[in-house]
Coordinates of C-alpha atoms in Angstrom, one line a residue:
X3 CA -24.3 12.3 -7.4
X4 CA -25.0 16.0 -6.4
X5 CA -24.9 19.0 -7.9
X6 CA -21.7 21.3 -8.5
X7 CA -21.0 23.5 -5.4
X8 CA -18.1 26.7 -4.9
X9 CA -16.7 24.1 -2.2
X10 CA -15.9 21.1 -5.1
X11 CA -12.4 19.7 -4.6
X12 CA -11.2 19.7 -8.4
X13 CA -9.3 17.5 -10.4
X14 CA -5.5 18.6 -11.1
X15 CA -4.8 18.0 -14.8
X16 CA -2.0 19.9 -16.7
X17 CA -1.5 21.8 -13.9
X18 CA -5.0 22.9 -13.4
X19 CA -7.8 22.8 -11.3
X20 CA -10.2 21.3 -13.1
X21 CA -14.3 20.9 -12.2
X22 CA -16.6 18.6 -13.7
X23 CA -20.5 18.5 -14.3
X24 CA -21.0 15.8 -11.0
X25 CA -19.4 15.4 -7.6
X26 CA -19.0 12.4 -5.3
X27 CA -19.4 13.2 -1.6
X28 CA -17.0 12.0 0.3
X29 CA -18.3 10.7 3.8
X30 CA -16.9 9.8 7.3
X31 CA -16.8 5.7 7.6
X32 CA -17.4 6.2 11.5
X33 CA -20.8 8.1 11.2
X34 CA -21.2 9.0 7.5
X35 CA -21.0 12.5 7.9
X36 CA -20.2 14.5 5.2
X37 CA -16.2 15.7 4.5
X38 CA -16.1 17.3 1.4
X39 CA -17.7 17.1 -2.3
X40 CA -14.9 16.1 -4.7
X41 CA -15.1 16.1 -8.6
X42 CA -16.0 13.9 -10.5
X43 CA -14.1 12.8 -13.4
X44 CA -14.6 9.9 -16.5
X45 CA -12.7 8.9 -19.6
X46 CA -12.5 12.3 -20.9
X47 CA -10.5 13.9 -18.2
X48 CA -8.2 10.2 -17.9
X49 CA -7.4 11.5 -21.6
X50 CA -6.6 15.0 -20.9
X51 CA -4.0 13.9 -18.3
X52 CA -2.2 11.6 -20.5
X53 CA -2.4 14.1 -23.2
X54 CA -0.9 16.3 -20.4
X55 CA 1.6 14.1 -19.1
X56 CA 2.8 13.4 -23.4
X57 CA 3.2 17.5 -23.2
X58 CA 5.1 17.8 -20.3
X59 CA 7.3 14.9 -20.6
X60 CA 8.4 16.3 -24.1
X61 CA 10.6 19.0 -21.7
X62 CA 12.2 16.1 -19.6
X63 CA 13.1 17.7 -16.2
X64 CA 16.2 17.8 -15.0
X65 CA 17.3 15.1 -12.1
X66 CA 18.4 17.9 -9.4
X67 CA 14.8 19.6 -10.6
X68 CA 13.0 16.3 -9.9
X69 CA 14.6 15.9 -6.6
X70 CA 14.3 19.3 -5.3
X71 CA 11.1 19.3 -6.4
X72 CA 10.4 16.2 -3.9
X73 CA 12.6 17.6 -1.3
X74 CA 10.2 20.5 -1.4
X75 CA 6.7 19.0 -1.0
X76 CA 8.5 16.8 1.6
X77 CA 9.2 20.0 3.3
X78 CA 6.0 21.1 2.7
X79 CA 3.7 17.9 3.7
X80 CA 5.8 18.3 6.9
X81 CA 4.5 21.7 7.6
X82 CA 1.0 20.7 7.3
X83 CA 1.1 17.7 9.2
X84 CA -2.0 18.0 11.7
X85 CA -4.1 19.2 8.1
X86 CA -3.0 15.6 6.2
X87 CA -3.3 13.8 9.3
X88 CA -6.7 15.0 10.5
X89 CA -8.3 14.6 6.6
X90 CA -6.4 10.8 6.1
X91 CA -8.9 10.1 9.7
X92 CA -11.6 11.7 8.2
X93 CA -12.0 9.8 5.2
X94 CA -10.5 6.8 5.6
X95 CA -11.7 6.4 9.4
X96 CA -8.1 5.4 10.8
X97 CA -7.7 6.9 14.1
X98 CA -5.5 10.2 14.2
X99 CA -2.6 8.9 16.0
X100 CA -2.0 6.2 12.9
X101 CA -2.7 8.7 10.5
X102 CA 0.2 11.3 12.3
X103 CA 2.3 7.9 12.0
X104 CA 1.1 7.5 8.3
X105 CA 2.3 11.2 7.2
X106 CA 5.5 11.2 8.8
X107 CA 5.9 8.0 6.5
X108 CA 5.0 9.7 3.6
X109 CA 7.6 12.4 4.2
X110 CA 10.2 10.0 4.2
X111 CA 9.0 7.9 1.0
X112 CA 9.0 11.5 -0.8
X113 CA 12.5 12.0 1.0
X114 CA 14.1 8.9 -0.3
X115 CA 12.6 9.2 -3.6
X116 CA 14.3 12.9 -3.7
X117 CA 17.9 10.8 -2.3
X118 CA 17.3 7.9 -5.4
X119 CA 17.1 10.8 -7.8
X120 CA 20.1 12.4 -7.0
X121 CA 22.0 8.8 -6.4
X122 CA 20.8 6.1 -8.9
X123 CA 23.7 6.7 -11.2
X124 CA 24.9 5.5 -15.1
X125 CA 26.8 2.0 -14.8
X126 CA 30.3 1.5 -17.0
X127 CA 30.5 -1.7 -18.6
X128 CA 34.3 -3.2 -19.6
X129 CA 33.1 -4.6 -22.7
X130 CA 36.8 -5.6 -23.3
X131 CA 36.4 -8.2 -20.7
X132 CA 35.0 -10.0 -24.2
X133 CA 37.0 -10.6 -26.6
X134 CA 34.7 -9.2 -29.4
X135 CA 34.4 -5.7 -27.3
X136 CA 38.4 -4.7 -26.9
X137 CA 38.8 -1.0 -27.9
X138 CA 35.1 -0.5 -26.9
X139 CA 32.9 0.6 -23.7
X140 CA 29.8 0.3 -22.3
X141 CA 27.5 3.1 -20.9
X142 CA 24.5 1.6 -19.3
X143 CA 21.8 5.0 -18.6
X144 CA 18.5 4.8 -17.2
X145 CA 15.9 6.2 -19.4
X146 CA 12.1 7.1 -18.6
X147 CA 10.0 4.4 -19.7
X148 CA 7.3 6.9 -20.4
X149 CA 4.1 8.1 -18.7
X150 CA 3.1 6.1 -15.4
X151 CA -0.7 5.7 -14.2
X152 CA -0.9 4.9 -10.9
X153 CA -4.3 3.4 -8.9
X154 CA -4.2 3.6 -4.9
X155 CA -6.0 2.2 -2.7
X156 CA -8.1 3.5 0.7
X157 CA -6.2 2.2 3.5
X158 CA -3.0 4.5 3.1
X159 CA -4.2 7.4 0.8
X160 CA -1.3 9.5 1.5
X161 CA 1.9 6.8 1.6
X162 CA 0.7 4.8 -0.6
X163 CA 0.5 7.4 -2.7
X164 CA 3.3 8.7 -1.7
X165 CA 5.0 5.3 -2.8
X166 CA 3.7 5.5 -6.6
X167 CA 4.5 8.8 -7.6
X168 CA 7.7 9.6 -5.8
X169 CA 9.4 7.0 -7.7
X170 CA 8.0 7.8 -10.3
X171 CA 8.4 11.3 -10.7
X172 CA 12.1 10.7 -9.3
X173 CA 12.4 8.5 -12.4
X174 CA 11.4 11.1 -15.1
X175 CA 8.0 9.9 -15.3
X176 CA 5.1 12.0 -15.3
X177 CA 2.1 10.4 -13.5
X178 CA -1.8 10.3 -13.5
X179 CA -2.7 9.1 -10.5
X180 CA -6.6 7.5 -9.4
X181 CA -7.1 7.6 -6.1
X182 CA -9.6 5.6 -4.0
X183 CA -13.0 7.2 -4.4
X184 CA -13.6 6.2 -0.6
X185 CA -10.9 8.7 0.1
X186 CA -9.3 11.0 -2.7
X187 CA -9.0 13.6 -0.6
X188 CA -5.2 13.2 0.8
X189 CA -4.0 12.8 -2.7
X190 CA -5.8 16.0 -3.9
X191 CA -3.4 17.9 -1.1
X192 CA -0.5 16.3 -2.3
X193 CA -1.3 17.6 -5.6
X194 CA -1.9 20.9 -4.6
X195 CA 2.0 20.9 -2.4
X196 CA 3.8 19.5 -5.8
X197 CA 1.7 22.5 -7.3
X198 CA 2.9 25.2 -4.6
X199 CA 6.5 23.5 -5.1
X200 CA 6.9 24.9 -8.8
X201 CA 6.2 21.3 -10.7
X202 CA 5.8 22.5 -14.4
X203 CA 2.3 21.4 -15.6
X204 CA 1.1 18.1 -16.4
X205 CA 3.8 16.0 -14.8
X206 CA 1.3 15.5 -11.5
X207 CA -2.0 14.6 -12.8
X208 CA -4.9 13.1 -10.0
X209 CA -8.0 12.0 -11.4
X210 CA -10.9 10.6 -9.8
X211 CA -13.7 8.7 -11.3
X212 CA -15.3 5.0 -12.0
X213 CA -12.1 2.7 -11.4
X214 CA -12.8 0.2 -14.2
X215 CA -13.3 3.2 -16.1
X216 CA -10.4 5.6 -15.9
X217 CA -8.4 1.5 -15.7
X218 CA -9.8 0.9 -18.9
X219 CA -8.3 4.3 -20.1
X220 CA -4.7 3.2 -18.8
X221 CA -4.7 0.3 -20.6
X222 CA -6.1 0.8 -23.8
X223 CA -3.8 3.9 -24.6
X224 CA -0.7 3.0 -25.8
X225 CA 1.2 6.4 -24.2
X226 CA 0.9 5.0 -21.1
X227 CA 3.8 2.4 -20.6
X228 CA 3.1 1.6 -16.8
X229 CA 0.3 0.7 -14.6
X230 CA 0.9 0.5 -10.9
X231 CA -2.1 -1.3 -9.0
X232 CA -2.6 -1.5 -5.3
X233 CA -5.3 -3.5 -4.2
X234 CA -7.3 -6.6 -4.6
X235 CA -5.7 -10.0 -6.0
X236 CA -8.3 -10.4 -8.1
X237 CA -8.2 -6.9 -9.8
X238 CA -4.9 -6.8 -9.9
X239 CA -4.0 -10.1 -11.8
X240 CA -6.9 -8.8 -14.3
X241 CA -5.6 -5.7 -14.9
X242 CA -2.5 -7.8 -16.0
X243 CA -3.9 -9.5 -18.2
X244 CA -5.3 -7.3 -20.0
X245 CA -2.5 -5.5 -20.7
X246 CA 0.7 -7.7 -21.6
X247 CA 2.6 -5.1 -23.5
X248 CA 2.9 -2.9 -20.5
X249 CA 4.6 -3.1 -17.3
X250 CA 1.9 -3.4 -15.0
X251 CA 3.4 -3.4 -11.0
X252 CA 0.9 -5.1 -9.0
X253 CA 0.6 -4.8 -4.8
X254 CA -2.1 -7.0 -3.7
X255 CA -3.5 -8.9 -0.8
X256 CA -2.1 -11.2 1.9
X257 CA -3.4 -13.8 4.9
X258 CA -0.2 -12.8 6.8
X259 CA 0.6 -16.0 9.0
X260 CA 2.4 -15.0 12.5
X261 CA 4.1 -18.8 13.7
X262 CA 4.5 -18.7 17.2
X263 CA 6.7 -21.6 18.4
X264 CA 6.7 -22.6 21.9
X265 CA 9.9 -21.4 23.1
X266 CA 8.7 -17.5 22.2
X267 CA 8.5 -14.2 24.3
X268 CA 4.8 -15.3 24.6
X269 CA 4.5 -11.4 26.1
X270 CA 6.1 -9.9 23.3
X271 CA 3.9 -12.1 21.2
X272 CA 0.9 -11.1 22.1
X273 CA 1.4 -7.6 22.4
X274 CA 2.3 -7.2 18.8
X275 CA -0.6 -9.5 17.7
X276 CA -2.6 -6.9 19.5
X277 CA -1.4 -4.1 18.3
X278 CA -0.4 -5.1 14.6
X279 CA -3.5 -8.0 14.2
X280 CA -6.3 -5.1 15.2
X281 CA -4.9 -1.2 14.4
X282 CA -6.7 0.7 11.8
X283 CA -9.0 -2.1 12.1
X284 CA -7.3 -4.9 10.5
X285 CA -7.0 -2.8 6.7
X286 CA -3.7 -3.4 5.6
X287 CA -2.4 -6.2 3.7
X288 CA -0.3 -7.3 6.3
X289 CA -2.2 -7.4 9.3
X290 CA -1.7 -10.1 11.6
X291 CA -4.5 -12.6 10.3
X292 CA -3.5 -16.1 11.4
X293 CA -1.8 -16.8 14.5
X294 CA -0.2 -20.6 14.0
X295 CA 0.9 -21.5 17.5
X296 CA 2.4 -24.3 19.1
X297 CA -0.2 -26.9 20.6
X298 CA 2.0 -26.7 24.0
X299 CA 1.4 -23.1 24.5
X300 CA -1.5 -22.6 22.9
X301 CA -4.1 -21.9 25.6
X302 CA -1.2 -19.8 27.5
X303 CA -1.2 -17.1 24.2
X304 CA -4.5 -17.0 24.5
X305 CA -4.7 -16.4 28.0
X306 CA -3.0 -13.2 27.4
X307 CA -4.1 -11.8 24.3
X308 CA -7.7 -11.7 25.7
X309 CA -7.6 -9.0 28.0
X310 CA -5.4 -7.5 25.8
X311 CA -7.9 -7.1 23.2
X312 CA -10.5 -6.6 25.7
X313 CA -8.6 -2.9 26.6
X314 CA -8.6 -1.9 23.4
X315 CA -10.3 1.6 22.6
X316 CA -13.0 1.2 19.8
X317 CA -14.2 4.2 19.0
X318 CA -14.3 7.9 17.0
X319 CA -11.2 7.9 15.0
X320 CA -10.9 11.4 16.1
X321 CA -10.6 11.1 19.7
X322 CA -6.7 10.1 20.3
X323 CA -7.2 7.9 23.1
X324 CA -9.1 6.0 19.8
X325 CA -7.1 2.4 18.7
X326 CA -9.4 0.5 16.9
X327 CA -11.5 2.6 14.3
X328 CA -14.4 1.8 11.6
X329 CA -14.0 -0.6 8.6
X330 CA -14.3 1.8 5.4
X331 CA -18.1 0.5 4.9
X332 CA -20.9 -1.2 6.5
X333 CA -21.0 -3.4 3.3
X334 CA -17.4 -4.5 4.5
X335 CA -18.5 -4.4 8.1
X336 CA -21.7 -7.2 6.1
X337 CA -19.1 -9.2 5.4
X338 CA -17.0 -9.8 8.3
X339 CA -19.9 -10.4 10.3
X340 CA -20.9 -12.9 7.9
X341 CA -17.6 -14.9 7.7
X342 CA -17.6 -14.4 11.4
X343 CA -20.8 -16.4 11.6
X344 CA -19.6 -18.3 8.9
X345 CA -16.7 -19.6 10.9
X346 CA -18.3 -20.1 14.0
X347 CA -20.9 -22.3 11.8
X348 CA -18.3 -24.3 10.5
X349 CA -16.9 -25.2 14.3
X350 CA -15.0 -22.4 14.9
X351 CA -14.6 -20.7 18.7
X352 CA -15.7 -17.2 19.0
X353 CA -12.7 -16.4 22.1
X354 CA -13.9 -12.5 21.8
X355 CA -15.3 -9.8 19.9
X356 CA -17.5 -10.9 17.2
X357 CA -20.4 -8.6 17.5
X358 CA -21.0 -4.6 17.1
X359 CA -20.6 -1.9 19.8
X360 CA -22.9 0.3 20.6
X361 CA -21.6 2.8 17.5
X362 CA -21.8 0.0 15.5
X363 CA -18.3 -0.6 14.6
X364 CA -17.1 -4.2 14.9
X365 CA -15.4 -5.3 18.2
X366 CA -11.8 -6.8 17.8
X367 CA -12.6 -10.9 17.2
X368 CA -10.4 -13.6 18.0
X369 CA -11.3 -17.1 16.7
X370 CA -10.0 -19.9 17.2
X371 CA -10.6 -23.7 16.2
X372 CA -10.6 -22.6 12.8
X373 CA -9.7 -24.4 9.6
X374 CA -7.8 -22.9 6.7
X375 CA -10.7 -23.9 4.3
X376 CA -12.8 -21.1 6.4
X377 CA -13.1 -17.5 4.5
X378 CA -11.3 -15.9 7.9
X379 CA -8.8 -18.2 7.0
X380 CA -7.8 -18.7 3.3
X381 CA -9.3 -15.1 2.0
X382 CA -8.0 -12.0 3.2
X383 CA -10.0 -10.5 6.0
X384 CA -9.5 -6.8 5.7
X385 CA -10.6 -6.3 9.0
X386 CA -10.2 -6.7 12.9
X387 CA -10.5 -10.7 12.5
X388 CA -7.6 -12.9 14.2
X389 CA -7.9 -16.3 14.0
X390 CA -5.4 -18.7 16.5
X391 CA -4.3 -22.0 15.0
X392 CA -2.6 -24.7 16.8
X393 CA -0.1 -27.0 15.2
X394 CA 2.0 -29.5 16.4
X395 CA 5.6 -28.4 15.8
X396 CA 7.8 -27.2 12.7
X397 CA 6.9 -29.0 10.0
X398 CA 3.0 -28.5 10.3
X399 CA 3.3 -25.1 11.2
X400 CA 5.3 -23.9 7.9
X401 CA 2.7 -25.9 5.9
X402 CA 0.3 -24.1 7.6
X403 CA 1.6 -21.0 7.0
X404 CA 2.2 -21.8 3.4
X405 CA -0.9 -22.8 2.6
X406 CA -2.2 -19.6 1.3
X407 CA -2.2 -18.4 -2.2
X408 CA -0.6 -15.0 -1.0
X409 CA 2.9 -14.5 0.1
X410 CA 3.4 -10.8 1.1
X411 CA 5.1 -11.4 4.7
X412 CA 5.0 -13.5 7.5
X413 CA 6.3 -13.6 10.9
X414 CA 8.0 -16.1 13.6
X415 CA 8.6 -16.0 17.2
X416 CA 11.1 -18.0 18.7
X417 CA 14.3 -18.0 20.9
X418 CA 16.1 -20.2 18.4
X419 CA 18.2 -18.1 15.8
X420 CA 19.0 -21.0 13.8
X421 CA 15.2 -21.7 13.5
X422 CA 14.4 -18.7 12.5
X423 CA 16.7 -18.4 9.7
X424 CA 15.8 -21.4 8.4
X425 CA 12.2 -20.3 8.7
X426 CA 12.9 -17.4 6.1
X427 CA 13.5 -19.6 2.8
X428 CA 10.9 -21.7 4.1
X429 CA 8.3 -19.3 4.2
X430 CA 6.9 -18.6 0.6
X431 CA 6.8 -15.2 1.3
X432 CA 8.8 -11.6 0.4
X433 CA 9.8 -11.0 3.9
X434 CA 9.9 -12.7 6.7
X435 CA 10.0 -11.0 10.2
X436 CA 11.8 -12.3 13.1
X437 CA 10.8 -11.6 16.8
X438 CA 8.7 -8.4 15.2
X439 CA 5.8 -7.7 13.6
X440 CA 5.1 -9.4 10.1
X441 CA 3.5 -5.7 9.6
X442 CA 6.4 -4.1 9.8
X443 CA 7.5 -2.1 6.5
X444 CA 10.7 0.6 6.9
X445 CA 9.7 2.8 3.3
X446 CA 12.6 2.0 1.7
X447 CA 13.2 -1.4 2.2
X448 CA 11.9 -4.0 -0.8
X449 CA 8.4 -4.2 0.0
X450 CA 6.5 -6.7 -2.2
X451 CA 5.6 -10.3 -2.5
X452 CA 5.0 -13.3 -5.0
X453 CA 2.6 -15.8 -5.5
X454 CA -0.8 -14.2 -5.8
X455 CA 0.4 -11.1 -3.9
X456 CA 2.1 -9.0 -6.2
X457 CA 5.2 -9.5 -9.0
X458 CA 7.5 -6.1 -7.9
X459 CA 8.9 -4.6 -5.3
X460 CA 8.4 -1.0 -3.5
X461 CA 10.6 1.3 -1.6
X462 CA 11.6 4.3 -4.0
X463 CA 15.6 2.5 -4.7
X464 CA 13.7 -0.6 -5.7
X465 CA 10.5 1.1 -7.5
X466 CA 13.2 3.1 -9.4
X467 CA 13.9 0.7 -11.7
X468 CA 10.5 -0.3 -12.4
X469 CA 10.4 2.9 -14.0
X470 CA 13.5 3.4 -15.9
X471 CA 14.8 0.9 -18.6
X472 CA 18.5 0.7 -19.1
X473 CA 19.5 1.6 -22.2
X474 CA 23.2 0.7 -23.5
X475 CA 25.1 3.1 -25.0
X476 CA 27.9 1.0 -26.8
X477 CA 31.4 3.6 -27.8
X478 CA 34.1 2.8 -29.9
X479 CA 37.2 4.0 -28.9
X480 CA 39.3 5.9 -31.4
X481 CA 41.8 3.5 -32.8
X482 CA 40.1 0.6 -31.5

């Protein structure tokens, strides 16, 4: 890694800037340009934040502090919009209008996470509706569970974030947070607004270093009561496992099915596979991946989600007119090619895409004849890879759908109300769309899934509670 320069971007750790003795350089995934040199942290600094974090939580803050606080760097983020915006397209590559979508998201996770603060109140208990508890009642508070650690990935480096420690913090937590090394750069700013909004030291922390190492921190020391994890299945459910005394909140992958029944706005259909199957490049866990459609109207979907692929802007993520951006890194870019090839190996029909530009980004692909055994199929892709399946009616295409170990969201498309509400405890997923994207997320709705994609539930009401442990306060009323 280079050398220390005057331009580092520090770490933020008991309410200091903090730099370190090497840098990692931060680089454009469109054409590796430099953005900035960021420092570089290890097991050492993870400690000093906890330590930090211990300090600071041993002055809880006050709820209406907490919330102002958030109301505040809301406020704040707000003001610097095009700044957040413009450095969540530098690093991560996603073209500038998403990234203007992705702050204005982030402002209103931090918003609602301000609203739970002031809202999520003590419950009463009527213990005398026992016969043991006459005379007595029952205060149930919500207590801090202790210090969070939060690990985010690159694809959202602002909301997702934004998701982890506004809950958090609206909780009484104080947080270290690891952000992506791929992009660590929108969470550094959001340190420095909680900062400029008067948080008392040490109850924002961001450190960035070696992930396994600064994990490894997390969950070896006991202060540090929850882990939230966005990323990979397989990290995640590790990460678990090694540490079953804690609450560790996992948000993982997906192979997000889309049915498509033959009585469907096929328009409507293939517009929002466009849109939602091949923005920011196919990098969020619920991309469109598999299209299952009915055999009957098979070719006719196709028919019109060709050209509209075909018009979509690959390019600088930069330029606005930009839809389609860079994968984070060629190695990813490696890989899709090779599943691509893979696929097409294996019998599947290359319909479009499939190969680079002339910038070398990958071209929006659309497959079809594919198999669920296939990597495009049964993995997540993480990329601009849709695959169209045809089935033969209900039954088959719910199998279909279900056949995944993941079960983030999922989509249908049909006319027929009844079907699709009994398509929704079908579907072994945590949310179903109807007639709308299965890549839709409102931030505070109950985002989360089950099987292999995750065991909680974000949006700050619902994170909330992850949080903070009721604790029962049990009074015995005098002459009871």
């Amino acid at each position: 890694m280079p050398t220390q320069t005057a331009n580092i971007r520090k770490l933020l750790i008991g309410g200091n800037w903090l730099a370190t003795n090497e840098t990692l350089t931060v680089r454009s995934p469109f054409d590796g340009a430099e953005v900035a040199e960021v420092a570089w942290g290890n097991q050492r600094h993870a400690l000093a934040a906890i330590d930090a974090s211990q300090q600071a939580m041993a002055d809880p803050l006050a709820t209406h502090e907490r919330a102002r606080i958030l109301d505040e760097v809301a406020d704040r983020l707000r003001s610097r919009k095009a700044e957040f915006a413009e450095t969540i397209s530098r690093e991560a590559g996603k073209p500038i209008t998403a990234a203007e979508v992705e702050v204005d998201r982030a402002i209103q996770t931090l918003v609602f996470s301000a609203s739970t603060a002031r809202t999520f109140q003590s419950e009463t208990i009527d213990l005398g509706a026992h016969p043991a508890g006459e005379g007595r009642v029952g205060i149930v508070f919500r207590v801090p569970l202790g210090i969070a650690a939060a690990i985010t990935p690159f694809n959202f480096p602002l909301n997702l974030v934004a998701h982890k420690v506004g809950p958090a913090f609206s909780a009484g937590c104080a947080v270290v947070l690891k952000p992506a090394d791929k992009t660590p750069l929108s969470a550094i700013l959001l340190g420095e607004l909680f900062m400029e909004a008067g948080t008392p030291p040490g109850w924002i922390n961001v450190v960035i270093g070696d992930a396994r190492e600064i994990a490894g921190v997390f969950v070896q020391d006991e202060r540090v009561k929850v882990i939230s994890f966005t990323g990979s299945a397989e990290i995640g459910w590790k990460l678990r496992a090694s540490a079953p005394k804690k609450k560790v909140l996992l948000e993982l992958g997906n192979s997000t099915p889309l049915i498509v029944f033959a009585d469907a706005d096929l328009d409507q259909a293939s517009s929002v596979i466009t849109t939602h199957g091949f923005g920011f490049a196919g990098q969020t866990c619920i991309s469109i991946q598999r299209v299952i459609v009915e055999q009957s109207v098979h070719d006719k979907l196709v028919a019109k989600l060709i050209p509209r692929i075909n018009q979509l802007i690959v390019g600088n993520p930069l330029d606005r007119n930009t839809q389609v951006g860079p994968v984070i890194t060629q190695m990813s870019r490696d890989r899709l090619l090779a599943w691509i090839t893979a696929a097409e190996q294996q019998g599947a029909k290359i319909l479009t895409g499939g190969s680079l530009n002339e910038q070398g980004l990958l071209r929006p692909t659309l497959l079809t004849n594919v198999t669920q055994d296939m990597a495009v199929s049964c993995q997540e892709v993480f990329g601009p890879v849709v695959s169209v399946m045809p089935v033969a009616g209900w039954v088959e295409a719910v199998s279909l759908a279900n056949a995944t170990p993941f079960g983030l969201q999922a989509g249908v498309f049909t006319s027929d109300i009844a079907r699709a509400l009994k398509a929704v405890p079908s579907l072994e997923f945590g949310a179903v769309s109807i007639n709308e994207s299965p890549s839709f997320r409102a931030d505070q709705m109950p985002y989360g899934g089950i099987k292999s994609s995750g065991n909680t539930r974000e949006g700050p009401q619902y994170a909330f509670r992850e949080y903070a442990e009721p604790r029962l306060a049990i009074l015995k009323l005098p002459n009871a």
